[in-house]
mmCIF file of C-alpha atoms in Angstrom:
data_model
loop_
_atom_site.group_PDB
_atom_site.id
_atom_site.type_symbol
_atom_site.label_atom_id
_atom_site.label_comp_id
_atom_site.label_asym_id
_atom_site.label_seq_id
_atom_site.Cartn_x
_atom_site.Cartn_y
_atom_site.Cartn_z
ATOM 1 C CA MET A 1 0.000 0.000 0.000
ATOM 2 C CA PRO A 2 1.223 3.193 -0.844
ATOM 3 C CA GLN A 3 1.811 5.646 1.824
ATOM 4 C CA THR A 4 -0.417 8.570 1.999
ATOM 5 C CA ALA A 5 0.145 11.935 3.400
ATOM 6 C CA ARG A 6 -0.010 12.200 6.995
ATOM 7 C CA GLY A 7 -3.423 12.824 8.350
ATOM 8 C CA ALA A 8 -5.097 11.698 5.241
ATOM 9 C CA GLY A 9 -7.842 9.323 5.682
ATOM 10 C CA PRO A 10 -11.501 9.303 5.468
ATOM 11 C CA PRO A 11 -13.081 12.700 5.813
ATOM 12 C CA PRO A 12 -14.190 13.695 9.245
ATOM 13 C CA LEU A 13 -17.712 13.050 10.291
ATOM 14 C CA PRO A 14 -20.057 15.959 10.088
ATOM 15 C CA PRO A 15 -20.677 17.662 13.364
ATOM 16 C CA ARG A 16 -23.478 16.392 15.346
ATOM 17 C CA PRO A 17 -26.647 18.297 14.496
ATOM 18 C CA SER A 18 -27.590 20.752 17.182
ATOM 19 C CA PRO A 19 -30.749 20.015 19.011
ATOM 20 C CA PRO A 20 -33.822 21.738 17.571
ATOM 21 C CA LEU A 21 -34.145 25.354 18.657
ATOM 22 C CA ARG A 22 -36.673 26.097 21.298
ATOM 23 C CA PRO A 23 -39.123 28.817 20.501
ATOM 24 C CA ALA A 24 -37.914 32.164 21.739
ATOM 25 C CA PRO A 25 -39.314 33.173 25.080
ATOM 26 C CA PRO A 26 -42.064 35.760 24.778
ATOM 27 C CA GLU A 27 -40.951 39.381 24.620
ATOM 28 C CA ASP A 28 -40.728 41.065 27.975
ATOM 29 C CA ASP A 29 -43.775 43.393 27.913
ATOM 30 C CA THR A 30 -43.027 45.115 31.201
ATOM 31 C CA ARG A 31 -41.991 48.212 29.250
ATOM 32 C CA LEU A 32 -45.376 48.329 27.565
ATOM 33 C CA ARG A 33 -47.154 47.820 30.882
ATOM 34 C CA GLY A 34 -45.089 50.603 32.426
ATOM 35 C CA CYS A 35 -46.091 53.009 29.650
ATOM 36 C CA LEU A 36 -49.748 52.124 30.108
ATOM 37 C CA VAL A 37 -49.526 52.727 33.848
ATOM 38 C CA ALA A 38 -47.806 56.072 33.292
ATOM 39 C CA ALA A 39 -50.468 57.102 30.764
ATOM 40 C CA ALA A 40 -53.243 56.119 33.188
ATOM 41 C CA VAL A 41 -51.644 58.142 36.000
ATOM 42 C CA VAL A 42 -51.346 61.199 33.736
ATOM 43 C CA ALA A 43 -54.981 60.829 32.606
ATOM 44 C CA VAL A 44 -56.281 60.527 36.174
ATOM 45 C CA GLY A 45 -54.142 63.492 37.219
ATOM 46 C CA GLY A 46 -55.563 65.524 34.346
ATOM 47 C CA VAL A 47 -59.124 64.726 35.395
ATOM 48 C CA VAL A 48 -58.343 65.695 38.995
ATOM 49 C CA MET A 49 -56.793 69.000 37.875
ATOM 50 C CA ALA A 50 -59.776 69.772 35.632
ATOM 51 C CA ALA A 51 -62.169 69.058 38.514
ATOM 52 C CA LEU A 52 -60.157 71.285 40.840
ATOM 53 C CA LEU A 53 -60.145 74.155 38.357
ATOM 54 C CA ALA A 54 -63.884 73.745 37.777
ATOM 55 C CA ALA A 55 -64.523 73.768 41.528
ATOM 56 C CA ILE A 56 -62.834 77.167 41.716
ATOM 57 C CA ALA A 57 -63.934 78.708 38.424
ATOM 58 C CA ILE A 58 -67.663 77.903 38.423
ATOM 59 C CA PRO A 59 -68.528 79.634 41.740
ATOM 60 C CA ALA A 60 -66.306 82.588 40.809
ATOM 61 C CA TYR A 61 -68.112 82.944 37.480
ATOM 62 C CA ASN A 62 -71.527 82.780 39.195
ATOM 63 C CA ASP A 63 -70.503 85.554 41.623
ATOM 64 C CA TYR A 64 -69.272 87.645 38.700
ATOM 65 C CA ARG A 65 -72.567 87.139 36.856
ATOM 66 C CA LEU A 66 -74.641 88.132 39.904
ATOM 67 C CA ARG A 67 -72.481 91.220 40.537
ATOM 68 C CA SER A 68 -72.943 92.297 36.924
ATOM 69 C CA GLU A 69 -76.750 91.911 37.171
ATOM 70 C CA VAL A 70 -76.819 94.081 40.312
ATOM 71 C CA ALA A 71 -74.576 96.676 38.647
ATOM 72 C CA ARG A 72 -76.852 96.719 35.589
ATOM 73 C CA ALA A 73 -79.930 97.311 37.768
ATOM 74 C CA LEU A 74 -78.158 100.157 39.584
ATOM 75 C CA ALA A 75 -77.198 101.663 36.230
ATOM 76 C CA ASP A 76 -80.867 101.499 35.159
ATOM 77 C CA ALA A 77 -81.863 103.440 38.285
ATOM 78 C CA ALA A 78 -78.933 105.864 38.086
ATOM 79 C CA SER A 79 -80.571 107.683 35.189
ATOM 80 C CA LEU A 80 -83.229 108.881 37.673
ATOM 81 C CA LYS A 81 -80.729 110.465 40.059
ATOM 82 C CA PRO A 82 -80.271 113.810 38.237
ATOM 83 C CA ARG A 83 -84.041 114.165 37.662
ATOM 84 C CA LEU A 84 -84.767 113.424 41.326
ATOM 85 C CA GLU A 85 -82.122 115.897 42.540
ATOM 86 C CA ALA A 86 -83.473 118.626 40.232
ATOM 87 C CA PHE A 87 -87.051 117.971 41.372
ATOM 88 C CA VAL A 88 -86.077 118.195 45.068
ATOM 89 C CA ARG A 89 -84.165 121.460 44.474
ATOM 90 C CA ALA A 90 -87.090 122.968 42.569
ATOM 91 C CA ASN A 91 -89.954 121.757 44.780
ATOM 92 C CA GLY A 92 -88.416 121.127 48.197
ATOM 93 C CA ARG A 93 -89.908 117.636 48.405
ATOM 94 C CA CYS A 94 -89.487 114.159 46.989
ATOM 95 C CA PRO A 95 -91.315 113.349 43.786
ATOM 96 C CA GLY A 96 -94.185 110.886 43.768
ATOM 97 C CA ALA A 97 -95.582 108.587 41.115
ATOM 98 C CA GLY A 98 -98.035 111.308 39.994
ATOM 99 C CA ASP A 99 -95.400 113.961 39.364
ATOM 100 C CA PRO A 100 -94.368 114.654 35.761
ATOM 101 C CA GLY A 101 -91.396 112.559 34.690
ATOM 102 C CA PHE A 102 -91.871 110.112 37.549
ATOM 103 C CA ALA A 103 -94.946 108.184 36.446
ATOM 104 C CA ALA A 104 -94.614 104.413 36.245
ATOM 105 C CA ALA A 105 -94.332 104.661 32.457
ATOM 106 C CA ASP A 106 -91.322 106.989 32.834
ATOM 107 C CA MET A 107 -89.381 104.669 35.113
ATOM 108 C CA PRO A 108 -86.409 102.991 33.506
ATOM 109 C CA GLY A 109 -86.846 99.276 33.567
ATOM 110 C CA GLY A 110 -84.414 96.923 32.023
ATOM 111 C CA PRO A 111 -83.315 93.354 31.793
ATOM 112 C CA ALA A 112 -81.981 93.474 35.365
ATOM 113 C CA SER A 113 -84.766 95.442 37.090
ATOM 114 C CA ARG A 114 -88.352 94.307 37.309
ATOM 115 C CA GLN A 115 -89.741 97.447 38.933
ATOM 116 C CA VAL A 116 -88.460 100.912 39.880
ATOM 117 C CA ARG A 117 -90.328 103.100 42.386
ATOM 118 C CA ILE A 118 -89.697 106.548 43.816
ATOM 119 C CA GLY A 119 -90.884 107.706 47.210
ATOM 120 C CA ASP A 120 -90.165 109.353 50.523
ATOM 121 C CA GLY A 121 -87.505 107.797 52.674
ATOM 122 C CA ALA A 122 -86.824 108.099 56.388
ATOM 123 C CA HIS A 123 -85.712 111.399 57.948
ATOM 124 C CA GLY A 124 -86.468 113.608 54.949
ATOM 125 C CA THR A 125 -84.637 111.513 52.371
ATOM 126 C CA CYS A 126 -85.916 110.494 48.949
ATOM 127 C CA ARG A 127 -85.517 106.965 47.711
ATOM 128 C CA ILE A 128 -85.390 104.970 44.521
ATOM 129 C CA ASP A 129 -86.368 101.340 45.081
ATOM 130 C CA VAL A 130 -85.352 98.792 42.469
ATOM 131 C CA VAL A 131 -86.842 95.297 42.461
ATOM 132 C CA LEU A 132 -84.385 92.964 40.785
ATOM 133 C CA ARG A 133 -85.259 90.554 38.040
ATOM 134 C CA GLY A 134 -83.175 87.430 38.226
ATOM 135 C CA THR A 135 -83.398 83.773 37.439
ATOM 136 C CA PRO A 136 -86.730 82.621 38.930
ATOM 137 C CA GLY A 137 -86.006 81.321 42.404
ATOM 138 C CA GLY A 138 -82.416 82.575 42.161
ATOM 139 C CA PRO A 139 -80.540 84.653 44.723
ATOM 140 C CA LEU A 140 -81.507 87.983 43.090
ATOM 141 C CA ASP A 141 -85.072 87.392 41.949
ATOM 142 C CA GLY A 142 -87.425 89.825 43.719
ATOM 143 C CA ARG A 143 -84.688 91.285 45.950
ATOM 144 C CA ARG A 144 -84.584 95.042 46.424
ATOM 145 C CA LEU A 145 -81.922 97.693 46.050
ATOM 146 C CA ARG A 146 -82.470 101.113 47.573
ATOM 147 C CA LEU A 147 -80.813 104.359 46.582
ATOM 148 C CA GLU A 148 -81.447 107.111 49.165
ATOM 149 C CA TYR A 149 -80.857 110.788 48.488
ATOM 150 C CA ASP A 150 -80.294 113.121 51.425
ATOM 151 C CA PRO A 151 -80.945 116.659 50.164
ATOM 152 C CA GLY A 152 -79.134 118.293 53.132
ATOM 153 C CA PRO A 153 -75.602 117.243 52.196
ATOM 154 C CA ALA A 154 -76.753 116.228 48.678
ATOM 155 C CA GLN A 155 -75.449 112.678 49.111
ATOM 156 C CA TRP A 156 -76.595 109.316 47.822
ATOM 157 C CA ARG A 157 -76.498 106.111 49.865
ATOM 158 C CA CYS A 158 -77.030 102.649 48.535
ATOM 159 C CA ARG A 159 -77.993 99.385 50.176
ATOM 160 C CA GLY A 160 -79.675 96.187 49.201
ATOM 161 C CA GLU A 161 -81.240 92.905 50.231
ATOM 162 C CA VAL A 162 -78.645 90.877 48.365
ATOM 163 C CA HIS A 163 -75.438 89.408 49.764
ATOM 164 C CA ASP A 164 -72.699 92.014 50.248
ATOM 165 C CA ARG A 165 -70.340 90.246 47.861
ATOM 166 C CA HIS A 166 -72.811 90.887 45.015
ATOM 167 C CA LEU A 167 -73.130 94.616 45.757
ATOM 168 C CA PRO A 168 -70.759 97.264 44.404
ATOM 169 C CA ALA A 169 -68.265 98.520 46.997
ATOM 170 C CA HIS A 170 -70.125 101.806 47.596
ATOM 171 C CA CYS A 171 -73.324 99.877 48.518
ATOM 172 C CA ARG A 172 -71.857 97.446 51.018
ATOM 173 C CA ALA A 173 -72.732 97.793 54.685
#
């Protein structure tokens, strides 16, 4: 037999086949769960913040609306002030409903005032009474505002049956 090169011989056996691959373990979805939890926390926090802002803003808006209705009613009655002052200077007394310019038809009504009346007040003063028109059953409906004119010092005073926070500063007790 002839000699062969060293290491020659039959070819090596193929490597043993590797065992079949196991399916990959499922992806770790903790990242996804963490994002969902974070999104839920942000959403709940947003709802809480919106509720907090609404709890502050809604009562503040209602107070603003009531103050503006009272101010509008006072503005309706303010147009009578110069006429009343002139009448008192000319006649030495307060006007009544039968005096020219002070009949019920001449009284300024408006969206905020249901009725305006003029009459004698206490201690020689003249008064303008305004009955407010508000939401039926609301805090202003049927309440009265009174403007009193004292001819001695020629001063006006204001007061009302509504809560002080709804009155202008010069009308508060």
